[in-house]
Amino acid sequence: MNRTLGVCYYPEHWPETQWASDAARMVAAGLTWVRIGEFAWQRIEPAPGTFDWDWLDRAVAVLGDAGLKVVMGTPTATPPRWLVDQMPDMIAVDAQGRPRKFGSRRHYDFSYLPYRDACRRIARLMGERYGRNPHVAAWQIDNEYDCHDTCLSYSDAARAGFQDWLAQKYQSTDALNRAWGNVFWSMDYDSFDQIDLPNLTVTEPNPSHVLDFRRYSSDQVVAFNRVQVDVLRDLTDTPLIHNYMGRTLTFDHYAVGADLDIASWDSYPIGFLSDRIEGTEAEKQAFLRQGHPDNQAFHHDLYRAVGKGRLWVMEQQPGPVNWAPYNPAPLPGMVRLWSWEAFAHGAEAVCYFRWRQAPFAQEQMHAGLLRPDDAEAPGLAEARQVADELAQLPDVSAGTAPVALVFDYESAWAWDAQPQGADFEMFRLAFAAYRGLRKLGLSIDILPPDCADLSAYKLVLAPGLLTLSDNLRDALARFTGVALIGPRTDVKTPDLTIPNPMGPNLPGTDVTVTLTESIPPSDAIALEGGGAFRHWFEALDGTATVHHRTADGRPAIMGGDHLRYLAGWPSDETFVDILRTTCAEVGVATQDMPGGLRLRETPEATFAFNYGADPVDWNGQTIPAAGVAWVKR
Amino acid sequence: MNRTLGVCYYPEHWPETQWASDAARMVAAGLTWVRIGEFAWQRIEPAPGTFDWDWLDRAVAVLGDAGLKVVMGTPTATPPRWLVDQMPDMIAVDAQGRPRKFGSRRHYDFSYLPYRDACRRIARLMGERYGRNPHVAAWQIDNEYDCHDTCLSYSDAARAGFQDWLAQKYQSTDALNRAWGNVFWSMDYDSFDQIDLPNLTVTEPNPSHVLDFRRYSSDQVVAFNRVQVDVLRDLTDTPLIHNYMGRTLTFDHYAVGADLDIASWDSYPIGFLSDRIEGTEAEKQAFLRQGHPDNQAFHHDLYRAVGKGRLWVMEQQPGPVNWAPYNPAPLPGMVRLWSWEAFAHGAEAVCYFRWRQAPFAQEQMHAGLLRPDDAEAPGLAEARQVADELAQLPDVSAGTAPVALVFDYESAWAWDAQPQGADFEMFRLAFAAYRGLRKLGLSIDILPPDCADLSAYKLVLAPGLLTLSDNLRDALARFTGVALIGPRTDVKTPDLTIPNPMGPNLPGTDVTVTLTESIPPSDAIALEGGGAFRHWFEALDGTATVHHRTADGRPAIMGGDHLRYLAGWPSDETFVDILRTTCAEVGVATQDMPGGLRLRETPEATFAFNYGADPVDWNGQTIPAAGVAWVKR
Amino acid sequence: MNRTLGVCYYPEHWPETQWASDAARMVAAGLTWVRIGEFAWQRIEPAPGTFDWDWLDRAVAVLGDAGLKVVMGTPTATPPRWLVDQMPDMIAVDAQGRPRKFGSRRHYDFSYLPYRDACRRIARLMGERYGRNPHVAAWQIDNEYDCHDTCLSYSDAARAGFQDWLAQKYQSTDALNRAWGNVFWSMDYDSFDQIDLPNLTVTEPNPSHVLDFRRYSSDQVVAFNRVQVDVLRDLTDTPLIHNYMGRTLTFDHYAVGADLDIASWDSYPIGFLSDRIEGTEAEKQAFLRQGHPDNQAFHHDLYRAVGKGRLWVMEQQPGPVNWAPYNPAPLPGMVRLWSWEAFAHGAEAVCYFRWRQAPFAQEQMHAGLLRPDDAEAPGLAEARQVADELAQLPDVSAGTAPVALVFDYESAWAWDAQPQGADFEMFRLAFAAYRGLRKLGLSIDILPPDCADLSAYKLVLAPGLLTLSDNLRDALARFTGVALIGPRTDVKTPDLTIPNPMGPNLPGTDVTVTLTESIPPSDAIALEGGGAFRHWFEALDGTATVHHRTADGRPAIMGGDHLRYLAGWPSDETFVDILRTTCAEVGVATQDMPGGLRLRETPEATFAFNYGADPVDWNGQTIPAAGVAWVKR
């Protein structure tokens, strides 16, 4: 497959006289794609029913004529002020009951159906106009669902929608009361319209109530997206894409992705480092101008799964951004490194955000490939270098990794609703497992929770799953490698209650979690032979083999030859040790990664990325700071 | 008196077929009491005026027939949804003006009178049905007043009630304006209906305004409780009890207790450790699976006073809970230790919460004596051991301690309204004094602020009292031991203003606080001969003897032979030193407690409790970690 | 000029029988001024239209007859309850949409025009009655604008006023949309009444939107103040004063000051130390009972500029206060030190707050010169000592310093709206520069951003200015000393967008900021020869000379002989080093200050203030802790 570069561009921000030279410079820099349109509703429809397509027609023509392929964005993340005036109830409401007002973006409520109609209409009009335009080669729907925490709304529309969703799911309040255990505190309902949203309760609401609200809210995102998919499918043959925001777990990306052709995500390695990704303070200092060395890889692997194999980076950080607590500049070389890493993980295209730094509004301090005065910014030379290298390198494909990690959104909602320990968070646990694997130089595939085939893998991890799906349970029953299940996996029913018999229900091996402890950061549970569990520990019972014990003799890993339950959350070092041992057992070669070095195996080559600020030796060569190396296989 | 064990049970959570075996297993475990009913309003009255008593009749019969005594709870902490629909204004409002909605528990406003009527009605109906039932041997009214910060509400009902309360107290706004000093910022009122609740003011409200609102709010809890007391008194001859929540100071427990027969409290030693009790980080780590070694004792001693000598533990933690930031499991032995400690402090009964872990809703991760699948949880064996030991041991009574600590709720409200130092908090100060005494191996009686007789004691502490009551002042005048008054005692009027002449007004000795300093944690005031005051220091003047000085020569303890004022808040170590010296002076023997060892003297025996994680030697024997020992006197 | 002392007094708080002795004691203590009236609206007008002037007439007479000069305060910071009942919409609304209720003070909205009318009326009535009273020698208008964050309100009145203000400024929404760059996220407006206040937006609002709202809000304070100025100008010939609160940047003090005759401020050195002034933890501990050694000087120098040379301290802390997180007592001597420091910086009068500690309401724990029981508090003796010393010392005037610091309010709003780095704050940056100068023993003049003449200075600093005014740019073009501009100066347009060509636009030298980094506290940018930039770094380009480089060779200071741009925020130590070198270059003598020693040069004498807790040697003498020394020139 042909790997390509692109850029995000806002012709409406610049004089039309500048468009042609911009396009020519993009092409000269080796860029293939240009994304436009996704915030331009007001310029397209400046007043209700009054359209100004001309400028956009000309922009598409200028860009296309220069040889660029256009990704056309639907502008539904930024409804114009006049639309808010028409339907003031489209505004979402936060958990404290406050309206989330016009004045920035994403000021809409996923539950508010008239706004969905308005989105259907604008998407249809755009599809009708550009769906068969030869320069428009892909579509992006909306922009960064849930960005700024916009998935959950506590509006009247959300309450009404939730009540209807519950009625459809449970059919009777008796069934709902039983499923949620509402007998507990006399919380039973007599009719669905008594059921409020689970905010502002005196103390925590019933976790089953919360989990259903989270499912409902995710379903609204899926439905919202589908409205535009449905209308565009008939109007274009090009792929439909959404650009997800990393570290976002409020809706089921797999479910949204099922309706789309490609999953893309917006990669801001430095923007995410300080407060949106797990990591020690030492890591955050060591990788201040590089980003966490596992964050990008994790999301590439995740969105490759969400995209059913098709992955893009729709927005790639090209310099300092404006929105993190602190915004340092990337180390020279990192823009190239991030780009190559994306390709090594299977990305078909990497688009930089943005072409030219805007001189106004919220993101005026967000770097582009050009400065606001049109001079080149540092990122452009690195983009050009990647383009040159791409032309020289044979193809790169994703292939299949030896190790898989099952990752689930619904479980994230469940543990949000019932953390039990203040630092228990689904992403944190999954990322801890992922980091452990990466520190051993491994490549990983991320799998959805209902995957039915594990036969390609030698090692499978499944931490923190609310339940095991029937598909996954069957696949595990047939699995011939080693699957390390847990901690906190399959110990609940789908209603977020405790099953009887108690879980997990692992095929072919007898293990039961009998008691759970959450552990403050000051404490740990020592393991036999060294190492420790932190954060979480489950007492295990059953007749299965104990493969590893705590220092005081309790089961730490227990199960059969192929299917084993991990009783706690290993410390970072212990996770690496456990995974190294298990890999050796199943014949997966590992190598300990020094500092910021990370590897990625593809069918064509092994790539090495040095996230560190110092050179590192690898495979007979020295990789400089922020450097990339590859060895063909 | 016969010391007994019991358990909290929810027959409505389980199939009726299971009740008889549950009851038999309770009896076999040595349990005497079973508390039921306190969250079951919706099951008793599933629709307005429609009652289903049958299941409860049968539950009482099954339990009673098995030989258990029932504590019947009134279900007023969990009003059903239909009642909220009938009276939506029963919902409380938080200090930010947000409603505190249905969906958990305690969703009622103490000021809302129609809800009091509804509670009177359901309590009467329950009393009529079970008040003379031979199996029902005690009543619990409501559940954990103020839990989830539910005492204070900023609703319209609260404002109207407060205005009426003020009108009754002051009779004229002139009197109120004078009492509060409203001239200060032109805050005078012309009529009572101008007086708002003291929330959302531009900067802090008048502390006298706040204190009166706190008094009003406490009075509503007393009145709310009395409604049910009044109706049940005629319908039953068994004791009436409330189960207080520890570390709760928003209402006057003595005043509520005055209407009841027994004070009980809900003891969650580990649940409280991390963020609900004062203690150093080192203590919190050392006692992570044991609870703070002085917390339980403090509350036993406090509620023994609230219960006028009659004390129960209505809920005893039996394993990990679900609601603390982190929820580790108790060290083996702690369930037994906590139980014995309660008895040593005078508890008549200790009831474990709960019989079987619920598989659903908010507390599904809260351990019981049984697991959700009916297997035994670790706590059951320890409960059974206590039952066996109780059968062997002669009686245990509380007796009278040599040392007393005066503890007052109203003062806590006053210092909340006017902390002056960010870390000045009434409980913290009182608990610091209590911990100092306990580290010397002492047993303590806690006394209410209007106690009139101190003749049984050799040492009395009275820190942080807003004023000295007439009773207490008279008792102090007659006292022949040493009373250590202060810091911050009797330096205000009951209106929370500064008296003239300035306080304290100590009988027979001339000491005046002339200037007050609050001190940040980074600083301290050194004392002559070592040690330091922290947090708080008062400059003293007067003709009394200076018993102890600061390093720079200012009075640190000043007063007469029997009545002395403590000018500051001693550091933990200094408090122990001061108390050791004073005890020696008055002939109270002390012994420094190593690590987690704590003692309790009763007329029959001296008990030793090892809260530490290592064995400790005491009195010629080695007490293991989490161990209990006793020596008969 | 005659330097005088005074005191704040509330006759309405005390029995009239006490007034005469109070007045006599004030005079005996050497006090000249007595400020009264500023919170007494309710006593003056107890009911709408019903006035009680008699008590105030008598108070003025008693005080004046004793020989005191009265500062009469207008009472508009504390409107009575009846006025709030008349106009409930006068209440401000916070950024969360909550009303800021009656019950303390400053409960009014600057945008609410009927309240301005009410203030005009009460000010006129007071002016008519006391404007020509021979005892009334000055007027204070309102009290501490913005105290308790009261400048910004998000009320309906504010929204309407803001819309009108925008309409006047931009004339068309097209112009506004262009100025703000509303095309960015389809944020364009079609009419001014669509423009909401910039709170509660989904993510951050357009910074240009915020900046205009901040300008609007500042303008309301100016207009509010001018209403009373206008009415009093005709009624009195005495000076009109406002007492500003330190560390307050929400409105343009220069603009308010332009309408007044004298700028006064309220100096609470210890109250400000812990959380209202920048400083290291070590400094805060070292100066716990002294206040930050540069805070008072900064504000004296700032308000001398605001007052166009005329400065008072209207409230001087005399002992512990009540409103800081912790409230320790001043070190003996500090009340005298603070007073003398004010005079050395040009204050004409220093008034202590307050005469006698109030026994009631919010500030009952705030010390006065007398205790609540009328005994002398420690501050009185120090005030008396200052009075005696003043009588002996020849005149003290402010003179002109060799170094100037340009300080701007509008820039503070701009960086609040667009911090880019979490710790970038205008005051913090300016204060860092000021501290650096003070550690070299220098005296400083603070200049407004539109100053047109720098010829008196050898060194000028201008950090963090949104833009350079035409006046300042012209003055810099003519400047013959060294001006150190930046960091973050003149890199934006007045609309808070990025200019093209990019800034700064420095006359006669070619420097451009091409890229900006904000830097977390864990990191720094090392400089050649040692030292570092922290928080902020700007990449510079251009043809100007590089005077100083980073360790990796990038420009750190760049420009011409006289006008240079500072590329980053120097660490405290580095700031001192840079300033020492630059001072040497321009012939300003410096001396490194040990510990808490600070100097102030006046035309008549050099003053030395020892803020330290230990004695310090200076100029051949030993200055004790909290000591003051001076050498006549």
mmCIF file of N, CA, C and O in Angstrom, chain A residues 91-132:
data_model
loop_
_atom_site.group_PDB
_atom_site.id
_atom_site.type_symbol
_atom_site.label_atom_id
_atom_site.label_comp_id
_atom_site.label_asym_id
_atom_site.label_seq_id
_atom_site.Cartn_x
_atom_site.Cartn_y
_atom_site.Cartn_z
ATOM 1 N N ILE A 91 -28.110 22.830 23.107
ATOM 2 C CA ILE A 91 -26.964 22.997 24.008
ATOM 3 C C ILE A 91 -26.951 21.870 25.039
ATOM 4 O O ILE A 91 -27.992 21.526 25.596
ATOM 5 N N ALA A 92 -25.798 21.333 25.294
ATOM 6 C CA ALA A 92 -25.677 20.285 26.310
ATOM 7 C C ALA A 92 -25.657 20.893 27.707
ATOM 8 O O ALA A 92 -25.528 22.113 27.878
ATOM 9 N N VAL A 93 -25.779 20.039 28.706
ATOM 10 C CA VAL A 93 -25.801 20.458 30.107
ATOM 11 C C VAL A 93 -24.774 19.615 30.845
ATOM 12 O O VAL A 93 -24.717 18.399 30.648
ATOM 13 N N ASP A 94 -23.968 20.245 31.676
ATOM 14 C CA ASP A 94 -22.929 19.465 32.356
ATOM 15 C C ASP A 94 -23.480 18.789 33.608
ATOM 16 O O ASP A 94 -24.645 18.969 33.973
ATOM 17 N N ALA A 95 -22.647 18.001 34.251
ATOM 18 C CA ALA A 95 -23.110 17.196 35.379
ATOM 19 C C ALA A 95 -23.545 18.043 36.562
ATOM 20 O O ALA A 95 -24.256 17.570 37.446
ATOM 21 N N GLN A 96 -23.138 19.304 36.588
ATOM 22 C CA GLN A 96 -23.570 20.215 37.652
ATOM 23 C C GLN A 96 -24.845 20.950 37.279
ATOM 24 O O GLN A 96 -25.287 21.828 38.029
ATOM 25 N N GLY A 97 -25.394 20.649 36.090
ATOM 26 C CA GLY A 97 -26.631 21.291 35.682
ATOM 27 C C GLY A 97 -26.441 22.591 34.942
ATOM 28 O O GLY A 97 -27.423 23.305 34.691
ATOM 29 N N ARG A 98 -25.228 22.927 34.562
ATOM 30 C CA ARG A 98 -24.957 24.191 33.876
ATOM 31 C C ARG A 98 -24.981 24.007 32.368
ATOM 32 O O ARG A 98 -24.433 23.025 31.849
ATOM 33 N N PRO A 99 -25.566 24.958 31.648
ATOM 34 C CA PRO A 99 -25.546 24.880 30.186
ATOM 35 C C PRO A 99 -24.109 25.039 29.687
ATOM 36 O O PRO A 99 -23.299 25.719 30.305
ATOM 37 N N ARG A 100 -23.832 24.400 28.571
ATOM 38 C CA ARG A 100 -22.494 24.521 27.968
ATOM 39 C C ARG A 100 -22.664 25.378 26.715
ATOM 40 O O ARG A 100 -22.970 24.896 25.631
ATOM 41 N N LYS A 101 -22.379 26.652 26.859
ATOM 42 C CA LYS A 101 -22.853 27.677 25.939
ATOM 43 C C LYS A 101 -22.050 27.783 24.641
ATOM 44 O O LYS A 101 -20.933 27.288 24.528
ATOM 45 N N PHE A 102 -22.657 28.487 23.700
ATOM 46 C CA PHE A 102 -21.988 28.868 22.450
ATOM 47 C C PHE A 102 -20.780 29.742 22.752
ATOM 48 O O PHE A 102 -20.765 30.495 23.716
ATOM 49 N N GLY A 103 -19.776 29.667 21.875
ATOM 50 C CA GLY A 103 -18.619 30.538 22.023
ATOM 51 C C GLY A 103 -17.303 29.820 21.791
ATOM 52 O O GLY A 103 -16.247 30.444 21.821
ATOM 53 N N SER A 104 -17.382 28.506 21.570
ATOM 54 C CA SER A 104 -16.169 27.778 21.213
ATOM 55 C C SER A 104 -16.574 26.730 20.160
ATOM 56 O O SER A 104 -16.885 27.108 19.037
ATOM 57 N N ARG A 105 -16.648 25.464 20.532
ATOM 58 C CA ARG A 105 -17.084 24.448 19.562
ATOM 59 C C ARG A 105 -17.689 23.264 20.303
ATOM 60 O O ARG A 105 -17.637 23.200 21.522
ATOM 61 N N ARG A 106 -18.261 22.357 19.532
ATOM 62 C CA ARG A 106 -18.893 21.146 20.079
ATOM 63 C C ARG A 106 -20.040 21.491 21.029
ATOM 64 O O ARG A 106 -20.320 20.736 21.969
ATOM 65 N N HIS A 107 -20.725 22.593 20.779
ATOM 66 C CA HIS A 107 -21.829 23.048 21.626
ATOM 67 C C HIS A 107 -23.132 22.397 21.192
ATOM 68 O O HIS A 107 -24.081 23.090 20.805
ATOM 69 N N TYR A 108 -23.150 21.077 21.221
ATOM 70 C CA TYR A 108 -24.394 20.368 20.889
ATOM 71 C C TYR A 108 -24.534 19.133 21.761
ATOM 72 O O TYR A 108 -23.562 18.618 22.307
ATOM 73 N N ASP A 109 -25.789 18.723 21.873
ATOM 74 C CA ASP A 109 -26.157 17.588 22.706
ATOM 75 C C ASP A 109 -26.427 16.398 21.790
ATOM 76 O O ASP A 109 -27.280 16.477 20.903
ATOM 77 N N PHE A 110 -25.712 15.315 21.984
ATOM 78 C CA PHE A 110 -25.905 14.140 21.122
ATOM 79 C C PHE A 110 -27.332 13.598 21.184
ATOM 80 O O PHE A 110 -27.790 12.931 20.255
ATOM 81 N N SER A 111 -28.033 13.870 22.272
ATOM 82 C CA SER A 111 -29.401 13.349 22.418
ATOM 83 C C SER A 111 -30.451 14.220 21.756
ATOM 84 O O SER A 111 -31.613 13.825 21.694
ATOM 85 N N TYR A 112 -30.076 15.393 21.307
ATOM 86 C CA TYR A 112 -31.087 16.333 20.824
ATOM 87 C C TYR A 112 -31.378 16.043 19.350
ATOM 88 O O TYR A 112 -30.590 16.380 18.465
ATOM 89 N N LEU A 113 -32.511 15.434 19.088
ATOM 90 C CA LEU A 113 -32.786 14.901 17.749
ATOM 91 C C LEU A 113 -32.908 15.974 16.669
ATOM 92 O O LEU A 113 -32.456 15.753 15.535
ATOM 93 N N PRO A 114 -33.500 17.138 16.937
ATOM 94 C CA PRO A 114 -33.543 18.151 15.869
ATOM 95 C C PRO A 114 -32.146 18.529 15.359
ATOM 96 O O PRO A 114 -31.985 18.840 14.182
ATOM 97 N N TYR A 115 -31.147 18.490 16.223
ATOM 98 C CA TYR A 115 -29.808 18.797 15.731
ATOM 99 C C TYR A 115 -29.298 17.683 14.821
ATOM 100 O O TYR A 115 -28.601 17.955 13.835
ATOM 101 N N ARG A 116 -29.645 16.467 15.125
ATOM 102 C CA ARG A 116 -29.281 15.383 14.198
ATOM 103 C C ARG A 116 -29.897 15.632 12.811
ATOM 104 O O ARG A 116 -29.245 15.406 11.788
ATOM 105 N N ASP A 117 -31.127 16.118 12.817
ATOM 106 C CA ASP A 117 -31.762 16.436 11.534
ATOM 107 C C ASP A 117 -30.992 17.529 10.808
ATOM 108 O O ASP A 117 -30.791 17.459 9.585
ATOM 109 N N ALA A 118 -30.575 18.532 11.558
ATOM 110 C CA ALA A 118 -29.816 19.617 10.940
ATOM 111 C C ALA A 118 -28.494 19.097 10.373
ATOM 112 O O ALA A 118 -28.030 19.548 9.318
ATOM 113 N N CYS A 119 -27.899 18.140 11.053
ATOM 114 C CA CYS A 119 -26.634 17.564 10.575
ATOM 115 C C CYS A 119 -26.871 16.709 9.321
ATOM 116 O O CYS A 119 -26.062 16.707 8.386
ATOM 117 N N ARG A 120 -27.967 15.973 9.333
ATOM 118 C CA ARG A 120 -28.299 15.170 8.157
ATOM 119 C C ARG A 120 -28.431 16.080 6.938
ATOM 120 O O ARG A 120 -27.918 15.773 5.860
ATOM 121 N N ARG A 121 -29.079 17.215 7.158
ATOM 122 C CA ARG A 121 -29.336 18.141 6.075
ATOM 123 C C ARG A 121 -28.031 18.728 5.526
ATOM 124 O O ARG A 121 -27.780 18.721 4.313
ATOM 125 N N ILE A 122 -27.173 19.212 6.392
ATOM 126 C CA ILE A 122 -25.944 19.841 5.886
ATOM 127 C C ILE A 122 -25.038 18.788 5.255
ATOM 128 O O ILE A 122 -24.364 19.047 4.246
ATOM 129 N N ALA A 123 -25.017 17.574 5.847
ATOM 130 C CA ALA A 123 -24.190 16.510 5.263
ATOM 131 C C ALA A 123 -24.722 16.121 3.887
ATOM 132 O O ALA A 123 -23.956 15.876 2.947
ATOM 133 N N ARG A 124 -26.048 16.066 3.753
ATOM 134 C CA ARG A 124 -26.620 15.719 2.448
ATOM 135 C C ARG A 124 -26.252 16.773 1.399
ATOM 136 O O ARG A 124 -25.839 16.443 0.288
ATOM 137 N N LEU A 125 -26.387 18.029 1.816
ATOM 138 C CA LEU A 125 -26.082 19.105 0.867
ATOM 139 C C LEU A 125 -24.619 19.063 0.444
ATOM 140 O O LEU A 125 -24.277 19.250 -0.724
ATOM 141 N N MET A 126 -23.754 18.792 1.375
ATOM 142 C CA MET A 126 -22.333 18.714 1.023
ATOM 143 C C MET A 126 -22.065 17.478 0.166
ATOM 144 O O MET A 126 -21.290 17.529 -0.807
ATOM 145 N N GLY A 127 -22.706 16.376 0.537
ATOM 146 C CA GLY A 127 -22.522 15.147 -0.250
ATOM 147 C C GLY A 127 -23.024 15.319 -1.670
ATOM 148 O O GLY A 127 -22.390 14.856 -2.639
ATOM 149 N N GLU A 128 -24.160 15.976 -1.789
ATOM 150 C CA GLU A 128 -24.702 16.195 -3.126
ATOM 151 C C GLU A 128 -23.756 17.050 -3.975
ATOM 152 O O GLU A 128 -23.611 16.848 -5.174
ATOM 153 N N ARG A 129 -23.121 17.989 -3.330
ATOM 154 C CA ARG A 129 -22.283 18.915 -4.081
ATOM 155 C C ARG A 129 -20.886 18.349 -4.362
ATOM 156 O O ARG A 129 -20.312 18.583 -5.427
ATOM 157 N N TYR A 130 -20.325 17.593 -3.396
ATOM 158 C CA TYR A 130 -18.922 17.181 -3.539
ATOM 159 C C TYR A 130 -18.726 15.669 -3.555
ATOM 160 O O TYR A 130 -17.594 15.202 -3.686
ATOM 161 N N GLY A 131 -19.821 14.915 -3.393
ATOM 162 C CA GLY A 131 -19.687 13.457 -3.274
ATOM 163 C C GLY A 131 -19.039 12.819 -4.489
ATOM 164 O O GLY A 131 -18.343 11.802 -4.380
ATOM 165 N N ARG A 132 -19.259 13.397 -5.663
ATOM 166 C CA ARG A 132 -18.671 12.822 -6.887
ATOM 167 C C ARG A 132 -17.594 13.738 -7.461
ATOM 168 O O ARG A 132 -17.140 13.521 -8.593
#
